[in-house]
PDB file of C-alpha atoms and ligand atoms in Angstrom:
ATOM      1  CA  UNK A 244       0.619  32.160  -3.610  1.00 64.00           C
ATOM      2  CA  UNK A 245       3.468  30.633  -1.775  1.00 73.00           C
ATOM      3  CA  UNK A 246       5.737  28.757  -3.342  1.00 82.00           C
ATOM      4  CA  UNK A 247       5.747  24.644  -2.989  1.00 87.00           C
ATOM      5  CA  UNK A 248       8.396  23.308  -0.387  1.00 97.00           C
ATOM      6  CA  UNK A 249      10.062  19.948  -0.421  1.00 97.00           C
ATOM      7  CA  UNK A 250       8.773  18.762   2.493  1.00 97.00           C
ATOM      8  CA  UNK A 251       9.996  15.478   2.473  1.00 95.00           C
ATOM      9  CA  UNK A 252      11.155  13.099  -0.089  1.00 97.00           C
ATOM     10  CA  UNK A 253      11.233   9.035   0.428  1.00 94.00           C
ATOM     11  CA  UNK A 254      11.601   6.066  -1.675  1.00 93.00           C
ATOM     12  CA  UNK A 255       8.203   6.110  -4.112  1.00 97.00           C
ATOM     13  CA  UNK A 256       7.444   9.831  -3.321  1.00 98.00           C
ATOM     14  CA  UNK A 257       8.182  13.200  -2.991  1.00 98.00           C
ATOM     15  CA  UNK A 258       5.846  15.351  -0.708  1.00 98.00           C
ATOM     16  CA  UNK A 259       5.518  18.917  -1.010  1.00 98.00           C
ATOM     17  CA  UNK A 260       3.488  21.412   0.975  1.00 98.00           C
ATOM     18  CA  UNK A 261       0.609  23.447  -0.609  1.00 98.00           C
ATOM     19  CA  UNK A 262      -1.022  26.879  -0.006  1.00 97.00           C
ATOM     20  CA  UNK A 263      -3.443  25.199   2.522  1.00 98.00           C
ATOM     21  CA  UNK A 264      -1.264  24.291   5.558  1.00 97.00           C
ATOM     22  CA  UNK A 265      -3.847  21.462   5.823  1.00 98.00           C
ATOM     23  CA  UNK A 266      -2.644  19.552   2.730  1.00 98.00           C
ATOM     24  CA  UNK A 267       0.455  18.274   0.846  1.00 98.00           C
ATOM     25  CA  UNK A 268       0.831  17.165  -2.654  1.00 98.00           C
ATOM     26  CA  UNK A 269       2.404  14.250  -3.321  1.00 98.00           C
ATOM     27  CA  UNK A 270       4.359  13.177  -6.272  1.00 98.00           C
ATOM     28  CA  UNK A 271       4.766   9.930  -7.296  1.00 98.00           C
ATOM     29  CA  UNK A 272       8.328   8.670  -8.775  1.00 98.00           C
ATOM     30  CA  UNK A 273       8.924   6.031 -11.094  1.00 97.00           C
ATOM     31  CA  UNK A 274      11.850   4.871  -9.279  1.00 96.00           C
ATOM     32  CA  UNK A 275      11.842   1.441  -7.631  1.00 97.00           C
ATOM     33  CA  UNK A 276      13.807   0.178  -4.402  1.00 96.00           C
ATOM     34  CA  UNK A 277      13.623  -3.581  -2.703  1.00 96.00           C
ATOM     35  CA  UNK A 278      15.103  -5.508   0.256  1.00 94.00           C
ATOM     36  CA  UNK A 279      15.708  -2.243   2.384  1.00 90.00           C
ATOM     37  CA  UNK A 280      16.691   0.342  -0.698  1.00 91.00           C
ATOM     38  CA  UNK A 281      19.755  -2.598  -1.005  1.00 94.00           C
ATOM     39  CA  UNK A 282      18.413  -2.750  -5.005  1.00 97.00           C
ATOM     40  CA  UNK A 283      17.201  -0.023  -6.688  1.00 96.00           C
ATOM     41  CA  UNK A 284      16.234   0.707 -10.246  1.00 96.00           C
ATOM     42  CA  UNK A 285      13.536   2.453 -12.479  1.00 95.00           C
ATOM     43  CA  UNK A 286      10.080   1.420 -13.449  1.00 95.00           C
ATOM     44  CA  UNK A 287       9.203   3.734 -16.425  1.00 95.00           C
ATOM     45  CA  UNK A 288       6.061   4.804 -16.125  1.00 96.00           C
ATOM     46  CA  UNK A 289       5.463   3.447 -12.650  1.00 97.00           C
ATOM     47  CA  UNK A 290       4.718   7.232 -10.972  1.00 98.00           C
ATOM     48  CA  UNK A 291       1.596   7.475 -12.703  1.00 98.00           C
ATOM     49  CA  UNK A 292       0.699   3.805 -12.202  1.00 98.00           C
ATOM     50  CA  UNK A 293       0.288   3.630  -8.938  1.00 98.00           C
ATOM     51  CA  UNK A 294      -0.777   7.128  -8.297  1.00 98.00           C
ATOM     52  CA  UNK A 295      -3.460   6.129 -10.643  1.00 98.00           C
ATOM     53  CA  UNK A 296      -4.383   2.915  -8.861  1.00 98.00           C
ATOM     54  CA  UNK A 297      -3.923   4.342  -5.123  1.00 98.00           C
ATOM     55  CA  UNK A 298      -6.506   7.048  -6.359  1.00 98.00           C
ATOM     56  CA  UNK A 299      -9.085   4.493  -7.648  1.00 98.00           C
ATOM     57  CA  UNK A 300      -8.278   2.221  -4.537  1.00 98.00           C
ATOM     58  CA  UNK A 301      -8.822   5.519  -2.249  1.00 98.00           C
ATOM     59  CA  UNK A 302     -12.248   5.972  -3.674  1.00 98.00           C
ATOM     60  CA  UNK A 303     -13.284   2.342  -3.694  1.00 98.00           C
ATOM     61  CA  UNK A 304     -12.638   2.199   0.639  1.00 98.00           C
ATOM     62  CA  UNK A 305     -13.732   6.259   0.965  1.00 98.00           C
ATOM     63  CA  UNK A 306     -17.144   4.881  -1.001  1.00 98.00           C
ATOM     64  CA  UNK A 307     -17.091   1.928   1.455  1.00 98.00           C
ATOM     65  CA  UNK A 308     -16.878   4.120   4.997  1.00 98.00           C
ATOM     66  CA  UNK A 309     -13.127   4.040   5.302  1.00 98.00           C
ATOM     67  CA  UNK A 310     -11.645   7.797   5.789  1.00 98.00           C
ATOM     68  CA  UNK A 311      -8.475   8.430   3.894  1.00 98.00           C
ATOM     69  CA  UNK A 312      -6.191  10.984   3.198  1.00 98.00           C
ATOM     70  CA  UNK A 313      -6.920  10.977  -0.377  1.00 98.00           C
ATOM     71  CA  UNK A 314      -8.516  14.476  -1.553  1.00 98.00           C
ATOM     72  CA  UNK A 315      -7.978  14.451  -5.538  1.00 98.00           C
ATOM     73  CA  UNK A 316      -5.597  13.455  -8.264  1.00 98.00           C
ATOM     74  CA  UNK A 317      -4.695  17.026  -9.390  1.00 98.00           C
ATOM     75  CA  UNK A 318      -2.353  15.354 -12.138  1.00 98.00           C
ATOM     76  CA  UNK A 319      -1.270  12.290 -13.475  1.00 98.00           C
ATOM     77  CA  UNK A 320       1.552  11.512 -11.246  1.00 98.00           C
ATOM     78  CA  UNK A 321       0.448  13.598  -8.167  1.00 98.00           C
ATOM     79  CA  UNK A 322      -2.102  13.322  -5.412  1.00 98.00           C
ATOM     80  CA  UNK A 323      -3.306  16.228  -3.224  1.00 98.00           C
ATOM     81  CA  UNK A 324      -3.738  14.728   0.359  1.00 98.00           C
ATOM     82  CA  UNK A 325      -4.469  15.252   4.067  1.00 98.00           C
ATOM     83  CA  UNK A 326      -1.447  16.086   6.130  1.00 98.00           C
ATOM     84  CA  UNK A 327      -1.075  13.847   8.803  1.00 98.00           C
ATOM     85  CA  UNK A 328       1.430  12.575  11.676  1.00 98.00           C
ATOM     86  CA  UNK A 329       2.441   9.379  10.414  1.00 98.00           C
ATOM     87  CA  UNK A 330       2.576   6.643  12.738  1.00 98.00           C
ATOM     88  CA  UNK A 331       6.074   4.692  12.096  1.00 98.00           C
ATOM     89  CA  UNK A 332       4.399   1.656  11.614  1.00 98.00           C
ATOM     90  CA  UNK A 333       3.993  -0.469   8.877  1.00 98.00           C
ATOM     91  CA  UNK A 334       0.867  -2.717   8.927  1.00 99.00           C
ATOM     92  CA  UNK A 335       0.772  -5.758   7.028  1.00 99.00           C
ATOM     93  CA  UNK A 336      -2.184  -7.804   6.194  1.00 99.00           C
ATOM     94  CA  UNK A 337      -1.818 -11.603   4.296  1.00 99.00           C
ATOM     95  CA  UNK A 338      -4.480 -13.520   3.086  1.00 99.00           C
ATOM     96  CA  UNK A 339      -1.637 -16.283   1.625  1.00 98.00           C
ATOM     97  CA  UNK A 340       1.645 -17.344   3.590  1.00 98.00           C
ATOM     98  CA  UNK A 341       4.317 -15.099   1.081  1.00 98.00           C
ATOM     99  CA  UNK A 342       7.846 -13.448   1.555  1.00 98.00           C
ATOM    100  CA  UNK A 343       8.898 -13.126   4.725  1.00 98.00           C
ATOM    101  CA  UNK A 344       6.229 -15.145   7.051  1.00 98.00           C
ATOM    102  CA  UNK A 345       7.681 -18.062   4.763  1.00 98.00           C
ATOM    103  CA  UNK A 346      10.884 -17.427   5.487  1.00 98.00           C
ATOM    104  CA  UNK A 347      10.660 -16.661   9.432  1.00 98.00           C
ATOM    105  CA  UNK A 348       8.000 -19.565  10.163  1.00 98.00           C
ATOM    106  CA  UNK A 349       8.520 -21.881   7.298  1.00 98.00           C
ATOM    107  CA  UNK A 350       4.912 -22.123   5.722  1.00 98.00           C
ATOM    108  CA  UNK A 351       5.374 -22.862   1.969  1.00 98.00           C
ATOM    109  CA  UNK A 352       4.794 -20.643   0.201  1.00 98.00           C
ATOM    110  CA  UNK A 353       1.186 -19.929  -1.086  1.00 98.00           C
ATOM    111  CA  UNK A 354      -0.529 -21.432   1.702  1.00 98.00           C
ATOM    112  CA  UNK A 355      -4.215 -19.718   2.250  1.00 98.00           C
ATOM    113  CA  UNK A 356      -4.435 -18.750   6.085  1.00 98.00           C
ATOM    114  CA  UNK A 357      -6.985 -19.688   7.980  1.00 98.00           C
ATOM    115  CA  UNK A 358      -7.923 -16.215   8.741  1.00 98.00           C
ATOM    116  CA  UNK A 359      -6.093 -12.769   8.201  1.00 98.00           C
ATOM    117  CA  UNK A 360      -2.829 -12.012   9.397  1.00 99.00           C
ATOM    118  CA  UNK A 361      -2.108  -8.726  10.913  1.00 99.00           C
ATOM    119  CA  UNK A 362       0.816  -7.662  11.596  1.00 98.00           C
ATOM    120  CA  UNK A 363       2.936  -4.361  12.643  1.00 98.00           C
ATOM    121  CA  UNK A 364       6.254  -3.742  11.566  1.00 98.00           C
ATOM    122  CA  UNK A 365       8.166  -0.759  12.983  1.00 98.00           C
ATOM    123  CA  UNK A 366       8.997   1.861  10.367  1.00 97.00           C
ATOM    124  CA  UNK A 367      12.690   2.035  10.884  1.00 97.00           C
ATOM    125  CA  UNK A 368      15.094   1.613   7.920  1.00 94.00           C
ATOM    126  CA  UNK A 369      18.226   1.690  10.354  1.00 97.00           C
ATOM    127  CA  UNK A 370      17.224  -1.152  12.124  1.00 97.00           C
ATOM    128  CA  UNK A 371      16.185  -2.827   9.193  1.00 96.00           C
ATOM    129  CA  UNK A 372      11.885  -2.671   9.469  1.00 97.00           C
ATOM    130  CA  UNK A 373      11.911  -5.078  12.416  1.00 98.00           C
ATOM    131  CA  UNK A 374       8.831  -7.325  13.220  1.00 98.00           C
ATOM    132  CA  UNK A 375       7.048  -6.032  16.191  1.00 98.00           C
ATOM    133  CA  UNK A 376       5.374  -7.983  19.266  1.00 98.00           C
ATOM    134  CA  UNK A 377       2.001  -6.104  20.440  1.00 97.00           C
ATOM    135  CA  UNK A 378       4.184  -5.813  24.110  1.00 98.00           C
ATOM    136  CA  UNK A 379       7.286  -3.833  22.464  1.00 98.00           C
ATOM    137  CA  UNK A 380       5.163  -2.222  20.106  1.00 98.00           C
ATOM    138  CA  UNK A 381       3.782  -0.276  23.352  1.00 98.00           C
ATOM    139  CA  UNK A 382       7.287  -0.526  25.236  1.00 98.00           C
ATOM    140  CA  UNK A 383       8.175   2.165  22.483  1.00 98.00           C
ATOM    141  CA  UNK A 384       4.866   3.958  22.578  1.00 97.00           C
ATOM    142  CA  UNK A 385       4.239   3.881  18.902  1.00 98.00           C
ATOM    143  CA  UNK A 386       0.932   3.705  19.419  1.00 97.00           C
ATOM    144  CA  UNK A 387      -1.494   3.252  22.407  1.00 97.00           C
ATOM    145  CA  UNK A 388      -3.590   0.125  23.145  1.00 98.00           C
ATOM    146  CA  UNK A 389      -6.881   1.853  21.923  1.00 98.00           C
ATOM    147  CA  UNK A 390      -5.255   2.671  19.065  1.00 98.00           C
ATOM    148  CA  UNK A 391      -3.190  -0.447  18.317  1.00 98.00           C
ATOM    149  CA  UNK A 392      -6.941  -1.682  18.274  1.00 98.00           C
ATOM    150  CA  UNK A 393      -8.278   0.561  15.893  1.00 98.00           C
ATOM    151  CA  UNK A 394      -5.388  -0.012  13.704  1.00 98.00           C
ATOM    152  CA  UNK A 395      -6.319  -3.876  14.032  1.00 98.00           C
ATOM    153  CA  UNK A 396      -9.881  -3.376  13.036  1.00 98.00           C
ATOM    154  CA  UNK A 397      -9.437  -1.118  10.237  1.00 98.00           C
ATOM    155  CA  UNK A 398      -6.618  -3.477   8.416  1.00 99.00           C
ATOM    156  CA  UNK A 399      -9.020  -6.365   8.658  1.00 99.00           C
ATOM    157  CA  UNK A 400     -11.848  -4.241   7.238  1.00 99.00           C
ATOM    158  CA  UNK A 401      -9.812  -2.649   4.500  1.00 99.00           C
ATOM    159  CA  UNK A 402      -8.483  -6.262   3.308  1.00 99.00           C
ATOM    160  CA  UNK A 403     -12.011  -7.466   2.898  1.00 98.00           C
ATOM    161  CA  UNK A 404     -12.847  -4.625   0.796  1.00 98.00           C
ATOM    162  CA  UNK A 405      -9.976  -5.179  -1.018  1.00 98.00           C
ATOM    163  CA  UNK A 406     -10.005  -8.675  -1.569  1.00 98.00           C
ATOM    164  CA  UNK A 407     -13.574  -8.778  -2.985  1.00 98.00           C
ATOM    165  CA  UNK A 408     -12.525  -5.743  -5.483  1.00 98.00           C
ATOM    166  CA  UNK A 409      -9.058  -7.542  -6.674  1.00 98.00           C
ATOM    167  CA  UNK A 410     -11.187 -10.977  -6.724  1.00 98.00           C
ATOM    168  CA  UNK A 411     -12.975  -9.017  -8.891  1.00 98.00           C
ATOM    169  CA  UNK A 412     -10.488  -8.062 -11.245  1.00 98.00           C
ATOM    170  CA  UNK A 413      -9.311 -11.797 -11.393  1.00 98.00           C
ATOM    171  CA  UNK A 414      -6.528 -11.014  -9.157  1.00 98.00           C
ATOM    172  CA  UNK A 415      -5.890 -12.958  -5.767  1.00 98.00           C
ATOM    173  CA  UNK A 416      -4.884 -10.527  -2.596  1.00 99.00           C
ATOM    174  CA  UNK A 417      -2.149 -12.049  -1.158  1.00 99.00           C
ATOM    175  CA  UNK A 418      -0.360  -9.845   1.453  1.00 99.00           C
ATOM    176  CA  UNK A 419      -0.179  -5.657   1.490  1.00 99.00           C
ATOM    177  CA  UNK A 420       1.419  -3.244   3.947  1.00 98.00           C
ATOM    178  CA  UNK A 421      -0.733   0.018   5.071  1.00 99.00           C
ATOM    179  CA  UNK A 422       0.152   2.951   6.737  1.00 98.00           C
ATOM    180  CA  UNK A 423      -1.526   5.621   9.125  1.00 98.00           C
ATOM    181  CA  UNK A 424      -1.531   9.042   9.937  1.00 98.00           C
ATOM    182  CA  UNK A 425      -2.621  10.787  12.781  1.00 98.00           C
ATOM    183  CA  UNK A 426      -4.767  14.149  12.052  1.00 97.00           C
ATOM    184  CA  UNK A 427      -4.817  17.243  14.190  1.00 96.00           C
ATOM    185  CA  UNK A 428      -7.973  16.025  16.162  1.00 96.00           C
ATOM    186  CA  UNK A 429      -6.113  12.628  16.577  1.00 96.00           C
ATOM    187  CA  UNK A 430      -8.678  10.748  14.078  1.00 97.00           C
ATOM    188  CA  UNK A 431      -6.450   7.868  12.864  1.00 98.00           C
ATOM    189  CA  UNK A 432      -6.798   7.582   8.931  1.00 98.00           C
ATOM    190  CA  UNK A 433      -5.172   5.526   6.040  1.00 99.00           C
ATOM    191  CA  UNK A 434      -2.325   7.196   4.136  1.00 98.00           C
ATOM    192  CA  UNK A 435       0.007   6.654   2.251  1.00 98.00           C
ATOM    193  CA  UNK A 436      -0.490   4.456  -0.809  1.00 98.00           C
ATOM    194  CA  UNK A 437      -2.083   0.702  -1.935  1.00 98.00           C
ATOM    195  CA  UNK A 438      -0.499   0.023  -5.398  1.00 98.00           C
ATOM    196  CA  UNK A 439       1.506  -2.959  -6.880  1.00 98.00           C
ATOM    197  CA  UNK A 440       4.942  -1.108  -4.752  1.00 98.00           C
ATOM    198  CA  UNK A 441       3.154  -2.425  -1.496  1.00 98.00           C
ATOM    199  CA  UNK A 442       1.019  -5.364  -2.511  1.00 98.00           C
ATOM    200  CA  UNK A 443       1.499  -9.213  -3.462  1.00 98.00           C
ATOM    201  CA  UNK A 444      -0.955  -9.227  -6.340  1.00 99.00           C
ATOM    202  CA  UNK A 445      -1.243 -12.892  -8.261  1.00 98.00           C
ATOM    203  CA  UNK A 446      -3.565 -13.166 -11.376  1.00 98.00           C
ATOM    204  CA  UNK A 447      -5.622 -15.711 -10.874  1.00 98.00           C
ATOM    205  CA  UNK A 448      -5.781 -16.522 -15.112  1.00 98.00           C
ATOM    206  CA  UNK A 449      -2.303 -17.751 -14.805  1.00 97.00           C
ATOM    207  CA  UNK A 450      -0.802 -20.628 -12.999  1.00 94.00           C
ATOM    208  CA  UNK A 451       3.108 -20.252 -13.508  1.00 97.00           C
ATOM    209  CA  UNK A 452       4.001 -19.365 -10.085  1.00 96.00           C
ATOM    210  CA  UNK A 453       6.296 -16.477 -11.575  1.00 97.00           C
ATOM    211  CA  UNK A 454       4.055 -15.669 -14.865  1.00 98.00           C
ATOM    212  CA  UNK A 455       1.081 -14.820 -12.348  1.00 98.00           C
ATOM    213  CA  UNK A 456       3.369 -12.006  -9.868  1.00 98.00           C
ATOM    214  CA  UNK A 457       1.111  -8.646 -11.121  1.00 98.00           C
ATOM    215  CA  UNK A 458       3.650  -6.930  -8.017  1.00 98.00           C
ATOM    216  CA  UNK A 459       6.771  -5.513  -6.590  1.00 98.00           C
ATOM    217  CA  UNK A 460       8.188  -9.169  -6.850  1.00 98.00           C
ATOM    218  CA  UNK A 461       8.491  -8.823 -10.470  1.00 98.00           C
ATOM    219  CA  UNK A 462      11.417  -6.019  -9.406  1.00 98.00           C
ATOM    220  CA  UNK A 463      12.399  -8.140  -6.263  1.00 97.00           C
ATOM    221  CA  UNK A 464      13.288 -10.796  -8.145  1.00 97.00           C
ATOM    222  CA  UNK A 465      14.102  -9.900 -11.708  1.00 97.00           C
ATOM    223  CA  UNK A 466      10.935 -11.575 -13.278  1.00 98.00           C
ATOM    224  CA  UNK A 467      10.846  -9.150 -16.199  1.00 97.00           C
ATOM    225  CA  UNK A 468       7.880  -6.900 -17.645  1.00 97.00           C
ATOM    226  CA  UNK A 469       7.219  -5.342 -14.321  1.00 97.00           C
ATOM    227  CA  UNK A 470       5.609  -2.331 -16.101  1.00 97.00           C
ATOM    228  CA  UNK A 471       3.119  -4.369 -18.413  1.00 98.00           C
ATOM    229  CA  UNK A 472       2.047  -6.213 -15.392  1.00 98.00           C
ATOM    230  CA  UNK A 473       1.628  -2.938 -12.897  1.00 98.00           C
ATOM    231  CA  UNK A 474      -0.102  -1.600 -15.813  1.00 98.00           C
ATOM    232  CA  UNK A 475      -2.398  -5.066 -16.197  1.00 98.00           C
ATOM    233  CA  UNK A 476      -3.522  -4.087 -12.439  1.00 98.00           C
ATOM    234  CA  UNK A 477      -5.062  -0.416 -13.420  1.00 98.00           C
ATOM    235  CA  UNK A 478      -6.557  -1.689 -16.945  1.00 98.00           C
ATOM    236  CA  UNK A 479      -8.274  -4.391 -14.847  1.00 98.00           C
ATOM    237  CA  UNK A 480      -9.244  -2.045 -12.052  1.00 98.00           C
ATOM    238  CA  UNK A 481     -10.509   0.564 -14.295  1.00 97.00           C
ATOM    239  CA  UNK A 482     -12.822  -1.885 -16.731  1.00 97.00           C
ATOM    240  CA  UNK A 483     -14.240  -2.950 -13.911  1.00 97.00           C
ATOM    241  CA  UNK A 484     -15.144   0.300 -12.026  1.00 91.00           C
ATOM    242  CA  UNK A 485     -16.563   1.374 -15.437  1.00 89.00           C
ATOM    243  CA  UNK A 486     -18.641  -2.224 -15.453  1.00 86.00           C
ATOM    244  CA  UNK A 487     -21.848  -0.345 -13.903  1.00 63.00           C
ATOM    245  CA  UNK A 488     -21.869   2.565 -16.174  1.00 59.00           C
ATOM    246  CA  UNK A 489     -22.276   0.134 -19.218  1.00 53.00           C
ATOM    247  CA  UNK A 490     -24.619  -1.450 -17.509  1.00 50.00           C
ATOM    248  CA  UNK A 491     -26.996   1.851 -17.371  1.00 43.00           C
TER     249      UNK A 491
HETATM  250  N1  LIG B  44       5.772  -4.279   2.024  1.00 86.90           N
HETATM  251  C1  LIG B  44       5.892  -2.949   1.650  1.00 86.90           C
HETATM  252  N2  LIG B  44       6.924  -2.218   2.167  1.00 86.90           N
HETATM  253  C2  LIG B  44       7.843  -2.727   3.020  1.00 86.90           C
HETATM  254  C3  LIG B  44       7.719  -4.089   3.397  1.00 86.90           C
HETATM  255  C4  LIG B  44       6.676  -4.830   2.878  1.00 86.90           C
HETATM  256  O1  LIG B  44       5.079  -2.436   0.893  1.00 86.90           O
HETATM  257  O2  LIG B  44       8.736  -1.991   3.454  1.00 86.90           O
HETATM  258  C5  LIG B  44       4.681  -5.091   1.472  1.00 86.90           C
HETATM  259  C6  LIG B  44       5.167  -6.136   0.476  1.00 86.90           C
HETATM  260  O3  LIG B  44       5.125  -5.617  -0.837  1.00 86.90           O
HETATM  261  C7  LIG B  44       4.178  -7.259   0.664  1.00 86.90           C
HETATM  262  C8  LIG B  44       3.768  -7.153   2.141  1.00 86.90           C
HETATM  263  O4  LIG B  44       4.100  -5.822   2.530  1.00 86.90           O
HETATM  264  O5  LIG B  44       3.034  -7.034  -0.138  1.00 86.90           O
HETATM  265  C9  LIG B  44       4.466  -8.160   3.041  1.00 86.90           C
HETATM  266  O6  LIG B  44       5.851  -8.079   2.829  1.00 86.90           O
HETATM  267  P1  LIG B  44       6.870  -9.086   3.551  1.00 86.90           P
HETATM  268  O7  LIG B  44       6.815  -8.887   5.012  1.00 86.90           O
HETATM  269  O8  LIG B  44       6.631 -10.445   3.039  1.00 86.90           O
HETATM  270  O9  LIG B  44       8.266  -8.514   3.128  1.00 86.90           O
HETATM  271  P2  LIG B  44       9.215  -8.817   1.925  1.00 86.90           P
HETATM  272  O10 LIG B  44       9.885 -10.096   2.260  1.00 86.90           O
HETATM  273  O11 LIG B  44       8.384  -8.849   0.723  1.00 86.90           O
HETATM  274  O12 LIG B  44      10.106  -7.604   1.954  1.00 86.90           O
END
């Protein structure tokens, strides 16, 4: 047995490389970063949060047709995965006009779109995550046109899924950012993570605009009790994935 590499480490997670060239295992950190790693802090307990919530979110979409590179949850804080070529894209998906669409086009805040909003920003912390048109998105060649496509269809298909589970859970979907890797045969899949890091999650029993943020905002903008209300999301998530088995 070879022993595990660093392979890479980045903000929320450390990836390491495994005895099967095919896979990595990656470890999720508690620590916390906003508005381009400008703030950065702790959320105690956070690694095993989300790790927990990506893997239940992972199996909800894999269980609904969507391929991932989710394999298991070896440990509390880790997830064995797929290795991929990650496309340096960031795909964002809003249900409700939030953070920066409010500040770049003016809607107020909390206004429910008409339809989805998909978006691609480019993956580039030097030039500060910029906003990408469809036309320069290809002028770089970050993806092609079939795929930019793809990428399209499968945001809008993982949203729905995801916004009837969190309605679900008495928690409105407001915006979340996805990311995909490319494997070996080309086969474009979902990686990275979905967790309260890279969603806007509001709960829809309060009405405070601050005492309802169940997200990353909570960090963003110093709204306290950011670990009770990451840890709100799983209890929620995991009463109601065990709903069916009390049912039997
Ligand atoms: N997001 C993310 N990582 C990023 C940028 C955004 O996970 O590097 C998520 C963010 O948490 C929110 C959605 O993508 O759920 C849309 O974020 P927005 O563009 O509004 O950016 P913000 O102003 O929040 O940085």
């Amino acid at each position: 047995m070879s022993s595990p590499q660093k392979l890479y480490e980045g903000k929320a997670k450390i990836l390491y490389t495994t005895d099967e060239p095919s896979m990595l295992l990656a470890h999720f950190k508690d620590d916390a970063t906003a508005f381009n790693a400008q703030k950065r802090g702790q959320i105690i307990g956070k690694g095993e949060i989300n790790c927990a919530i990506a893997t239940e979110l992972f199996r909800l979409l894999e269980a609904e047709g969507i391929t991932t590179h989710f394999i298991e949850q070896p440990a509390a804080n880790q997830m064995l995965i797929r290795r991929t070529q990650i496309l340096p894209l960031e795909v964002v998906v809003r249900n409700i006009a939030a953070g920066s669409l409010c500040q770049q086009t003016g809607l107020p805040m909390g206004t429910v779109l008409p339809r989805p909003l998909v978006e691609f920003y480019f993956k580039n912390d030097a030039l500060g995550d910029p906003l990408l048109t469809r036309d320069r998105l290809l002028l770089l060649e970050l993806a092609t046109p079939e795929q930019l496509d793809e990428l399209n269809q499968q945001a809008l298909e993982i949203n729905q899924i995801l916004k009837v589970f969190f309605n679900q859970c008495s928690i409105t979907l407001v915006d979340f950012k996805l990311e995909f890797g490319l494997t070996p045969s080309q086969e474009l899949i979902l990686a990275d993570e979905i967790s309260p890091d890279t969603c806007r999650l509001w709960n829809q029993t309060e009405t405070d605009p601050q005492g309802r943020v169940m997200d990353k905002d909570r960090f963003r903008h110093d709204l306290g009790k950011v670990e009770d209300a990451y840890k709100q999301v799983l209890e929620r998530i995991v009463a109601l994935k065990q709903e069916p088995e009390k049912d039997n």
